[in-house]
Amino acid sequence: MKTRTNSADLETTLDRAGLTNPAVREYVRYWAEHTGASRVEVVGAADDARLVRESLSVGEILPAGDGRYYARSYAKDTARSEERTIVATARQRDKGVYNNWRPSSEMRPLVTELMRDASAGKTMYVVPYLMAPPGSPLAPYAVGVELTDHRTVALHMIRMARCGVEYVNDLTEPGRFVRGVHVTGDLPNLGQGTPDDQRYFVTIADERTILHYGSSYGGNALLGKIAHGLRQASYDGWVSEEFLAEQFMLIGITDKHTGRTWHICGGFPSASGKTNLAMMLAPDSLGDRYHVSFYGDDIAWLQVDPADGKIYAINPEFGVFGVAKDTNEVTNPTALGSVAPGTGVLFTNVAYNELTQAVWWEGRTPKPPADVTGWRDWTGQLISERSADEAGKTWAHPNSRFTTTLANVPNIASDFENPRGVPIDAIIFGGRARDREPLIRAITDLAEGVYDGLTLGAEATFAAEGVDGQLRYDPMSMRPFMSYPEGAYAGHWLRIIGAAANAERPIFAHVNWFQRDSEDGHFLWPGYRDNLRALLWLMQLKEGSVQGVQTPVGIVPAAAELNLEGMSISAKDLARVLSIDAPRWRAEMAHRGRHLAQFDELPEEIWAAHRRVAAAIDALPE
Ligand code: GTP
Ligand code: SPV
Ligand code: MN
């Protein structure tokens, strides 16, 4: 019989940690008893060094050079599971197309039962956190307490969110915090991906409770991030009619000559370039004039400030959980800087050399290290012991990641903690689309912009289990994080962005860095740093210094309007990324019609936008 937390000890632990919020203490008591944890520990940023030492001493993490760490997850636990992710509420009318809605009366008892005694023999870490810059007007929605029985998850939370008892002790309403319970479960016996799958990742949105069972990876386990920061927050933003919570990056572009900074936010589906864009260095030839600053790379919360009629965005996160694959000195030197020695970065599921403590992933260098001595792949297997038929396997998992705090990011904006956030000039959508979608098309009409987000179609990636490469619609890049019905979601978007003063309304744009040559498959646009050129054009368009070319799906740049100084692209490829493929767009419109028809109560403005675009495409010459 494993010992459970003794209640007198628990009170002493909470007292010593200075956790005074009575509602939080009550919540901790309940779950400590229910999960059968043998110890409880309250942790925050100040505990990081000690937790790192403890994790190193038992081998849960390994040293990866000076102040850098490495962990492997269980081999069947390497990405979000969309199938096992559920939004539950008491109201059937909250059921949407993508939120996997279930009644909370069914899900709460089911997951609670799975969690009974499931942390026996383990420590339950209590992680109070704030998903907002302190003092933000949205901070009341940002308070949470994650309970986790996994120390590495606590280390991730400390990097990804502001953590400590100070964020919960003095709440005006002590009970107003998101309750996030994470129980790892017996990973080798959960039937991942089989008909007997035991895992449940449930957000009970109308009770502000998150119950995740059966994983210790990424968004399945770091509950502040997408479960609270996106699913719960988007539900709260809708119910309160106050804000939007979106899977968006958030950047500033400063023109050093004029001192003007534009702020752009936008959504690309998971593993489709948000982190890279936010960390973008200006191309060498434009670096004297422009600078890109990082505010956020995965989540933005947006609301209008009635005082000036502008839309403001905050990044609720405190860190980056970035894709490792293809990160190198050319594609993303900033990311390498953010994981440099001394940053406290945690790598997960990359390849690791146990003799030199070096890490490697596909695309880090063109070829893997030639001397394989000491190298193990992400599963822990020695590369030197691979059989002939294993030789083609990747060394790192495609969804391997690095976790580092925002302060480590070399281009972090000087005002990234500004509680008010930054005023938004443009909202962009994009994704991996091998054809049809041009480099950039700007949209000035609000309903057409929202319509464009709702019809974002892209190839899915390895960031979710079992969907890699599938072409699918991913509205606003929120498909896996949607918490309420899509029709209402569209209406909420029109209301929130429509509340901006006319002169302050952001321009919309759809971008695509991933168009390929239909014959040899090469990327037509070089991507990465050069993506800044498309965004500079968008800002010039907004300010009226370029006109672009009107098409049925928006305004595209005239070739001469793009600043291509110092960049190489063939005239043929450039013409291709700036043109509209009429037959492909005609075919697309029928798909869009069916896609939108799934959504109940889609606002008439969105249908009208769809009909306008379809009619304009029909009017194009064959
Ligand atoms: P999540 O964290 O999963 O939400 O993803 P993300 O959107 O932040 O994705 P990220 O920026 O980490 O990019 C994922 C992958 O896309 C990486 O392997 C990048 O190397 C690749 N990528 C990013 N930008 C570009 C680009 O402009 N062109 C090309 N070809 N690849 C890119
Ligand atoms: C994503 O999959 O979009 C991520 C990583 O940003 S995770 O936090 O695991 O969801
Ligand atoms: Mn994401």
XYZ file of C-alpha atoms and ligand atoms in Angstrom:
665
model
C 0.000 0.000 0.000
C 1.519 3.301 -1.104
C 1.249 6.158 1.372
C -1.121 8.989 0.514
C -0.645 12.592 1.406
C -1.486 13.010 5.038
C -3.830 15.942 5.525
C -1.836 17.604 8.298
C 1.301 17.399 6.145
C -0.590 18.854 3.228
C -1.688 21.905 5.237
C 1.918 22.407 6.400
C 3.148 22.142 2.790
C 0.647 24.738 1.575
C 1.435 27.048 4.515
C 5.166 26.828 3.913
C 4.690 27.541 0.214
C 2.735 30.665 1.168
C -0.324 29.482 -0.744
C -3.072 31.395 1.014
C -5.952 31.340 -1.488
C -8.581 29.198 0.286
C -10.277 28.078 -2.946
C -6.979 26.912 -4.415
C -6.171 25.058 -1.186
C -9.535 23.321 -1.284
C -8.984 22.288 -4.918
C -5.508 20.930 -4.103
C -6.875 18.975 -1.138
C -9.562 17.337 -3.245
C -7.280 16.214 -6.070
C -4.408 15.164 -3.812
C -6.798 12.810 -2.053
C -8.485 11.657 -5.245
C -5.363 10.933 -7.300
C -3.668 9.313 -4.303
C -0.436 11.302 -4.742
C 2.012 10.523 -1.972
C 3.345 14.082 -1.712
C 2.283 17.554 -2.746
C 4.661 20.319 -3.690
C 3.819 23.897 -4.683
C 6.210 25.172 -7.336
C 6.923 28.382 -9.207
C 9.733 30.046 -11.120
C 11.901 30.238 -8.001
C 11.962 26.437 -7.759
C 13.315 25.885 -11.241
C 16.991 25.350 -10.378
C 16.148 22.837 -7.660
C 13.668 20.947 -9.860
C 16.275 20.795 -12.622
C 18.836 19.337 -10.167
C 16.342 16.752 -8.945
C 15.349 15.761 -12.481
C 18.997 15.455 -13.536
C 19.855 13.362 -10.498
C 17.232 10.746 -11.329
C 17.829 10.881 -15.088
C 14.404 12.287 -16.075
C 16.337 14.941 -17.962
C 19.917 14.814 -19.221
C 22.438 17.640 -19.522
C 22.743 19.042 -23.062
C 25.712 21.327 -22.461
C 25.886 24.329 -20.183
C 22.430 25.243 -18.865
C 20.641 23.177 -21.515
C 18.629 20.027 -20.921
C 17.202 17.108 -22.794
C 14.258 14.768 -22.272
C 12.615 11.957 -24.178
C 8.916 11.314 -23.998
C 7.327 7.892 -24.111
C 7.566 6.717 -27.732
C 3.780 6.607 -28.292
C 3.350 10.018 -26.737
C 4.898 12.556 -29.063
C 2.176 14.922 -30.314
C -1.313 16.196 -29.629
C -4.081 13.708 -30.165
C -6.998 15.465 -31.851
C -9.259 12.450 -31.626
C -8.919 12.171 -27.862
C -9.385 15.896 -27.241
C -12.855 16.897 -26.159
C -14.669 20.059 -25.179
C -17.438 19.278 -22.698
C -20.175 21.524 -21.365
C -23.659 21.162 -19.922
C -25.263 22.624 -23.061
C -25.783 20.588 -26.214
C -25.925 23.856 -28.163
C -22.167 24.254 -27.556
C -21.578 21.346 -29.946
C -19.663 22.430 -33.029
C -18.134 20.626 -35.983
C -14.569 20.564 -34.644
C -14.803 20.745 -30.855
C -15.644 17.053 -30.261
C -18.329 18.197 -27.895
C -19.577 15.780 -25.220
C -21.889 16.403 -22.259
C -19.928 17.283 -19.143
C -22.265 15.009 -17.160
C -20.675 12.134 -19.076
C -17.053 13.304 -19.301
C -16.422 14.595 -15.795
C -17.218 11.298 -14.031
C -15.444 9.281 -16.708
C -12.120 11.122 -16.511
C -12.388 11.605 -12.756
C -12.691 7.834 -12.395
C -9.624 7.258 -14.586
C -7.695 9.623 -12.338
C -8.646 7.882 -9.104
C -5.441 6.762 -7.351
C -3.627 7.124 -10.687
C -0.885 9.292 -9.128
C -0.202 6.825 -6.321
C 3.433 6.913 -5.265
C 4.024 10.165 -7.151
C 4.444 13.797 -6.206
C 1.639 16.108 -7.253
C 3.134 19.445 -8.297
C 0.872 22.441 -7.780
C 1.684 25.064 -10.414
C -0.180 28.380 -10.036
C 0.226 30.479 -13.170
C -0.848 33.533 -15.128
C -1.431 33.365 -18.900
C -1.041 37.114 -19.511
C 1.418 39.878 -18.873
C 0.750 40.925 -15.249
C -1.693 43.816 -15.072
C -3.331 43.024 -18.403
C -7.045 43.862 -18.659
C -7.506 40.188 -19.588
C -5.589 38.883 -16.548
C -8.820 37.825 -14.770
C -9.250 35.200 -17.528
C -5.621 34.153 -17.327
C -5.277 32.770 -13.810
C -4.939 29.037 -13.428
C -3.549 26.283 -11.275
C -2.195 23.164 -12.936
C -1.816 20.044 -10.830
C 0.592 17.612 -12.470
C 2.175 14.372 -11.372
C 5.098 14.816 -13.763
C 8.161 16.864 -12.794
C 9.226 17.485 -16.404
C 5.787 18.955 -17.085
C 6.328 21.337 -14.162
C 9.674 22.362 -15.714
C 7.918 23.069 -18.997
C 5.161 25.061 -17.304
C 7.738 27.240 -15.543
C 9.210 28.074 -18.964
C 5.907 28.527 -20.799
C 3.846 30.512 -18.244
C 4.459 32.943 -15.421
C 4.351 30.627 -12.407
C 4.147 31.234 -8.661
C 1.727 31.572 -5.734
C 1.718 35.352 -6.183
C -0.563 34.903 -9.201
C -3.341 33.297 -7.151
C -3.029 34.573 -3.602
C -4.699 37.941 -3.885
C -7.498 37.359 -6.347
C -10.537 39.578 -5.914
C -12.619 36.460 -6.433
C -10.526 33.661 -4.873
C -12.421 30.951 -6.742
C -11.917 32.475 -10.165
C -9.096 30.426 -11.635
C -8.898 27.662 -14.225
C -8.580 24.240 -12.621
C -6.235 22.093 -14.666
C -5.573 18.541 -13.578
C -2.912 16.552 -15.377
C -2.479 12.884 -14.540
C 0.071 11.059 -16.680
C -1.305 7.544 -16.327
C 0.505 4.322 -17.089
C 1.807 5.301 -20.536
C 2.789 1.787 -21.728
C -0.744 0.545 -21.057
C -3.042 3.193 -22.496
C -3.621 1.716 -25.962
C -2.603 4.940 -27.734
C -4.094 5.028 -31.210
C -5.979 1.726 -30.829
C -9.697 1.102 -30.360
C -8.923 0.698 -26.623
C -7.399 4.135 -26.280
C -7.691 5.175 -22.614
C -6.574 8.776 -23.015
C -8.882 11.751 -22.498
C -7.968 15.410 -22.885
C -11.076 17.216 -21.764
C -11.797 20.901 -21.277
C -15.023 21.362 -19.333
C -15.329 24.867 -20.644
C -18.404 26.070 -18.753
C -16.849 24.910 -15.474
C -13.383 26.251 -16.348
C -11.929 22.849 -15.560
C -9.380 20.944 -17.635
C -8.878 17.219 -17.040
C -6.083 15.639 -19.085
C -5.255 11.976 -18.620
C -2.778 9.812 -20.502
C 0.135 11.873 -21.828
C 3.070 13.935 -20.687
C 3.726 15.648 -24.041
C 3.279 19.244 -25.103
C -0.239 20.609 -25.293
C -1.594 17.337 -23.907
C 0.164 18.041 -20.618
C 1.134 21.735 -20.310
C -2.380 22.842 -19.506
C -1.718 26.571 -19.391
C -0.793 26.622 -23.057
C -3.439 25.420 -25.457
C -6.036 23.908 -23.127
C -6.346 27.137 -21.142
C -4.711 29.692 -23.470
C -6.785 28.625 -26.500
C -9.703 26.289 -25.748
C -10.774 27.695 -22.391
C -9.874 31.270 -23.277
C -11.733 31.234 -26.595
C -14.816 29.956 -24.782
C -14.445 32.628 -22.078
C -13.872 35.294 -24.725
C -17.073 34.290 -26.487
C -19.283 33.990 -23.400
C -18.049 37.311 -22.000
C -18.203 38.917 -25.469
C -14.909 40.566 -24.557
C -12.086 39.017 -26.555
C -10.750 36.510 -29.064
C -8.174 33.845 -28.173
C -6.449 32.539 -31.296
C -3.532 30.337 -32.336
C -1.654 33.401 -33.601
C 1.889 34.675 -33.753
C 2.411 38.363 -32.954
C 5.226 40.543 -34.300
C 6.349 44.122 -34.692
C 8.061 45.411 -37.838
C 10.009 48.604 -37.300
C 11.118 50.908 -40.080
C 14.323 52.280 -38.603
C 14.282 55.277 -40.954
C 10.906 56.554 -39.847
C 10.712 54.954 -36.405
C 7.256 53.592 -37.242
C 6.365 50.105 -35.920
C 3.564 48.008 -37.394
C 2.114 45.097 -35.475
C 0.888 42.015 -37.257
C -0.717 38.922 -35.812
C -1.941 35.839 -37.556
C -2.655 32.172 -37.648
C -0.964 29.338 -39.495
C -1.834 25.767 -38.506
C 0.486 23.886 -36.153
C 4.050 23.477 -37.450
C 3.434 25.826 -40.376
C 5.731 28.719 -39.646
C 4.460 30.924 -36.795
C 7.606 30.535 -34.668
C 9.827 31.075 -37.678
C 7.996 34.217 -38.734
C 8.042 35.666 -35.224
C 11.799 35.053 -34.939
C 12.505 36.391 -38.409
C 15.679 38.337 -39.072
C 15.309 40.890 -41.853
C 17.116 39.753 -45.017
C 20.692 41.128 -45.032
C 19.880 43.572 -47.803
C 16.994 45.084 -45.776
C 18.522 44.769 -42.315
C 19.736 48.358 -42.131
C 16.205 49.566 -42.568
C 13.855 47.023 -40.964
C 13.759 45.079 -37.738
C 11.288 42.383 -36.714
C 10.508 42.029 -33.029
C 8.991 39.004 -31.383
C 5.908 39.305 -29.210
C 4.503 35.813 -29.497
C 4.602 32.721 -31.661
C 1.553 30.604 -30.823
C -1.250 32.409 -28.988
C -2.711 35.899 -29.050
C -5.700 37.309 -27.207
C -7.346 40.262 -28.944
C -9.785 42.902 -27.794
C -10.744 46.421 -28.721
C -9.843 49.335 -26.499
C -12.863 51.646 -26.659
C -10.637 54.566 -25.625
C -8.910 54.682 -29.018
C -10.902 52.191 -31.105
C -7.856 50.013 -31.825
C -7.572 46.255 -31.575
C -4.930 45.286 -29.023
C -3.243 41.906 -28.776
C -1.304 40.258 -25.982
C 0.729 37.096 -26.008
C -0.450 35.238 -22.891
C 2.595 32.954 -22.893
C 5.979 33.291 -21.220
C 7.946 30.940 -23.464
C 8.284 29.187 -26.784
C 7.568 25.514 -27.449
C 9.122 25.494 -30.897
C 9.494 22.883 -33.630
C 13.141 21.760 -33.908
C 13.007 20.296 -37.425
C 14.810 22.359 -40.065
C 15.934 24.983 -37.569
C 19.465 26.067 -38.492
C 21.745 29.094 -38.965
C 20.159 29.907 -42.317
C 16.460 29.257 -41.656
C 16.287 30.572 -38.118
C 19.452 31.839 -36.417
C 17.253 33.566 -33.835
C 15.867 30.221 -32.673
C 19.405 28.915 -32.215
C 20.179 32.000 -30.130
C 17.136 31.330 -27.980
C 18.453 27.856 -27.079
C 22.090 28.896 -26.554
C 24.142 27.782 -23.522
C 22.797 29.166 -20.265
C 19.207 29.611 -21.455
C 17.808 26.703 -19.433
C 16.257 25.344 -22.621
C 14.644 21.914 -22.528
C 14.858 19.874 -25.737
C 12.394 17.037 -26.183
C 12.715 14.090 -28.571
C 15.651 15.376 -30.610
C 18.729 13.135 -31.041
C 21.274 13.217 -28.208
C 24.927 12.345 -27.854
C 25.517 10.854 -24.436
C 29.284 11.384 -24.639
C 29.376 15.007 -25.799
C 25.880 16.081 -24.630
C 25.266 17.515 -28.107
C 21.795 17.533 -29.668
C 20.817 17.202 -33.326
C 17.655 17.134 -35.416
C 16.855 16.761 -39.116
C 17.765 19.964 -40.906
C 20.108 21.167 -38.129
C 22.913 20.418 -40.613
C 22.444 19.030 -44.129
C 23.602 15.573 -42.993
C 23.643 13.934 -39.583
C 26.966 13.856 -37.697
C 29.367 11.585 -39.597
C 30.858 10.118 -36.430
C 27.929 8.347 -34.799
C 29.820 7.530 -31.576
C 27.603 8.273 -28.592
C 24.580 9.328 -30.665
C 21.159 8.004 -29.749
C 17.962 8.723 -31.649
C 14.881 10.226 -30.003
C 13.762 6.791 -28.784
C 17.089 6.248 -27.033
C 18.410 3.717 -29.506
C 22.133 3.942 -30.335
C 22.547 4.967 -33.972
C 25.525 2.600 -34.169
C 23.255 -0.327 -33.311
C 20.641 0.364 -35.970
C 19.986 -2.491 -38.340
C 20.154 -1.995 -42.109
C 16.388 -1.551 -42.413
C 16.379 1.036 -39.600
C 18.965 3.189 -41.357
C 16.339 5.381 -43.018
C 14.574 6.345 -39.777
C 14.936 9.930 -38.637
C 17.186 10.636 -35.652
C 14.815 13.169 -34.135
C 11.028 12.867 -33.974
C 9.471 15.229 -36.569
C 7.517 16.900 -33.748
C 10.587 17.235 -31.488
C 10.699 20.633 -29.841
C 12.638 23.119 -27.734
C 11.168 24.925 -24.731
C 12.697 28.257 -23.820
C 11.486 31.435 -22.128
C 10.645 34.591 -24.104
C 13.466 36.525 -22.479
C 15.925 34.185 -24.254
C 14.620 35.070 -27.702
C 17.193 37.414 -29.296
C 14.599 39.555 -31.092
C 12.151 39.756 -28.177
C 10.323 43.102 -28.255
C 11.505 45.532 -25.605
C 7.882 46.058 -24.516
C 6.732 42.427 -24.625
C 5.424 42.620 -21.066
C 3.347 45.734 -21.738
C 0.065 44.726 -20.062
C -2.060 46.544 -22.598
C -0.556 44.659 -25.519
C 0.118 46.203 -28.914
C -2.246 47.780 -31.485
C -2.852 45.519 -34.477
C -2.341 46.777 -38.031
C -2.896 43.491 -39.845
C -4.265 39.998 -39.349
C -2.850 37.311 -41.613
C -3.763 33.699 -42.299
C -1.679 31.073 -44.013
C -0.629 27.469 -44.130
C 1.091 24.843 -46.175
C -0.527 24.948 -49.609
C 1.423 23.468 -52.494
C -0.664 25.221 -55.136
C -3.496 27.721 -55.636
C -2.625 30.112 -52.810
C -0.440 33.012 -53.999
C 2.371 34.521 -51.925
C 0.078 37.134 -50.436
C -3.378 38.511 -51.136
C -4.661 41.415 -49.093
C -8.304 41.743 -48.030
C -9.727 45.034 -46.896
C -13.321 44.036 -46.147
C -14.018 42.717 -42.632
C -16.478 39.983 -43.617
C -14.220 38.849 -46.465
C -11.288 38.733 -44.051
C -13.215 36.618 -41.566
C -14.478 34.464 -44.434
C -10.903 33.991 -45.586
C -9.863 32.797 -42.123
C -12.805 30.410 -41.930
C -11.820 28.860 -45.264
C -8.116 28.494 -44.476
C -7.120 25.238 -46.163
C -3.730 23.676 -45.605
C -1.793 20.457 -45.333
C -1.813 19.118 -41.783
C 1.535 18.453 -40.115
C 3.227 16.080 -37.681
C 2.173 18.344 -34.756
C -0.899 16.123 -34.355
C -1.009 12.322 -34.401
C -2.041 10.637 -37.639
C -2.983 13.575 -39.887
C 0.367 14.566 -41.453
C -0.039 15.725 -45.063
C -3.864 15.684 -45.162
C -5.310 18.661 -46.971
C -8.028 20.048 -44.747
C -9.774 23.215 -43.698
C -8.420 24.682 -40.491
C -10.499 27.791 -39.680
C -8.221 30.567 -38.465
C -5.754 27.725 -37.620
C -8.053 26.925 -34.680
C -9.479 23.600 -35.831
C -7.798 21.559 -33.042
C -8.502 24.243 -30.441
C -12.060 25.223 -31.312
C -14.243 25.282 -28.204
C -17.688 26.382 -29.422
C -19.754 26.270 -32.621
C -18.193 27.712 -35.753
C -21.193 29.844 -36.722
C -21.076 31.585 -33.353
C -17.305 31.819 -33.699
C -17.651 33.676 -36.988
C -20.222 35.998 -35.424
C -17.934 36.667 -32.482
C -15.069 37.532 -34.834
C -17.249 39.987 -36.756
C -18.290 41.610 -33.482
C -14.852 41.892 -31.883
C -12.952 43.126 -34.935
C -15.996 45.101 -36.060
C -15.857 47.010 -32.773
C -12.668 48.712 -33.948
C -13.076 52.273 -35.178
C -13.231 52.353 -38.992
C -9.901 54.111 -39.371
C -8.270 51.652 -36.985
C -9.515 48.425 -38.499
C -6.733 45.946 -39.268
C -6.193 44.889 -42.861
C -6.419 41.129 -43.523
C -4.147 39.044 -45.714
C -3.666 35.446 -46.733
C -0.062 34.333 -47.174
C 1.590 31.183 -48.484
C 5.309 30.470 -48.285
C 4.873 26.883 -49.391
C 3.831 26.892 -53.041
C 5.758 24.263 -55.001
C 6.730 23.647 -58.562
C 4.351 21.058 -59.988
C 7.190 19.268 -61.791
C 10.213 19.053 -59.482
C 8.508 20.067 -56.219
C 10.906 22.884 -55.261
C 9.510 25.728 -53.133
C 8.750 28.608 -55.499
C 9.377 31.209 -52.808
C 12.570 31.015 -50.700
C 10.627 31.568 -47.487
C 11.913 32.288 -43.979
C 13.666 35.716 -43.833
C 12.374 36.670 -47.252
C 8.804 36.450 -45.982
C 9.337 39.935 -44.560
C 9.150 41.280 -48.139
C 5.522 40.220 -48.487
C 4.607 41.798 -45.144
C 6.352 45.068 -46.021
C 4.268 45.205 -49.175
C 1.126 44.681 -47.084
C 2.019 47.614 -44.842
C 2.731 49.797 -47.874
C -0.605 48.796 -49.331
C -2.333 49.707 -46.094
C -0.637 53.100 -46.130
C -1.495 53.686 -49.770
C 2.031 53.780 -51.165
C 1.407 50.778 -53.434
C -1.817 49.761 -55.193
C -1.338 46.089 -56.034
C -3.542 44.200 -58.456
C -7.168 43.515 -57.572
C -8.232 39.868 -58.006
C -11.432 38.052 -56.955
C -9.673 36.812 -53.807
C -7.915 39.982 -52.794
C -5.168 42.342 -53.838
C -1.887 40.747 -54.896
C 1.390 42.622 -55.360
C 2.440 43.808 -58.793
C 5.866 42.225 -59.284
C 7.558 45.618 -59.311
C 6.027 46.544 -55.954
C 7.799 43.818 -54.005
C 11.206 44.751 -52.683
C 13.332 41.860 -53.943
C 16.717 43.490 -53.362
C 19.323 40.854 -52.570
C 16.962 37.943 -53.185
C 17.095 35.407 -55.957
C 13.961 34.028 -57.569
C 13.361 33.181 -61.212
C 10.949 35.383 -63.158
C 8.854 32.293 -63.809
C 8.555 31.371 -60.122
C 7.818 34.960 -59.154
C 5.070 35.235 -61.747
C 3.594 31.991 -60.453
C 3.456 33.039 -56.774
C 1.829 36.336 -57.740
C -0.841 34.894 -60.010
C -4.324 33.543 -59.497
C -4.946 30.053 -60.834
C -8.537 30.464 -62.058
C -9.426 26.775 -62.621
C -8.061 25.784 -59.200
C -9.985 28.615 -57.536
C -13.192 27.603 -59.316
C -12.845 24.085 -57.985
C -12.016 25.446 -54.538
C -15.224 27.466 -54.288
C -17.403 24.354 -54.417
C -15.376 22.802 -51.587
C -15.709 25.990 -49.592
C -19.457 25.993 -50.031
C -19.677 22.491 -48.561
C -17.222 23.352 -45.794
C -19.217 26.394 -44.684
C -22.539 24.572 -45.004
C -21.488 22.357 -42.070
C -21.668 25.329 -39.735
C -25.017 26.108 -38.139
C -26.023 29.732 -37.912
C -23.155 31.036 -39.970
C -23.684 34.820 -40.179
C -25.264 36.009 -43.407
C -22.310 38.420 -43.915
C -20.037 35.397 -44.331
C -22.317 33.764 -46.894
C -22.541 37.080 -48.718
C -18.729 37.289 -48.800
C -18.590 33.749 -50.155
C -21.073 34.586 -52.915
C -19.191 37.767 -53.837
C -15.873 35.943 -54.154
C -17.478 33.057 -56.069
C -19.163 35.430 -58.526
C -15.924 37.312 -59.116
C -14.100 34.046 -59.791
C -16.835 32.963 -62.189
C -16.371 36.209 -64.045
C -12.643 35.522 -64.620
C -11.726 34.604 -68.187
C -11.296 30.847 -68.696
P 3.273 25.143 -33.708
O 4.240 25.453 -32.622
O 3.090 23.675 -33.925
O 1.955 25.813 -33.557
O 3.936 25.581 -35.101
P 4.480 26.908 -35.810
O 3.427 27.420 -36.727
O 5.057 27.856 -34.824
O 5.597 26.284 -36.741
P 7.147 26.623 -36.919
O 7.414 28.068 -37.173
O 7.875 26.033 -35.791
O 7.462 25.860 -38.285
C 7.351 24.518 -38.492
C 8.146 24.045 -39.677
O 7.915 24.843 -40.844
C 9.641 24.058 -39.412
O 10.147 22.798 -39.776
C 10.129 25.163 -40.305
O 11.448 24.926 -40.710
C 9.133 25.185 -41.472
N 9.013 26.554 -42.056
C 8.738 27.687 -41.370
N 8.735 28.775 -42.196
C 8.995 28.309 -43.445
C 9.104 28.949 -44.729
O 8.966 30.156 -44.888
N 9.362 28.135 -45.806
C 9.522 26.779 -45.665
N 9.774 26.064 -46.748
N 9.435 26.148 -44.451
C 9.170 26.890 -43.367
C 0.649 22.965 -31.727
O 0.552 21.734 -31.926
O 0.020 23.805 -32.376
C 1.598 23.474 -30.723
C 2.269 22.505 -29.874
O 1.777 24.664 -30.614
S 1.258 21.938 -28.592
O 1.455 22.811 -27.453
O 1.688 20.574 -28.274
O -0.110 21.953 -29.007
Mn 0.538 25.870 -32.012
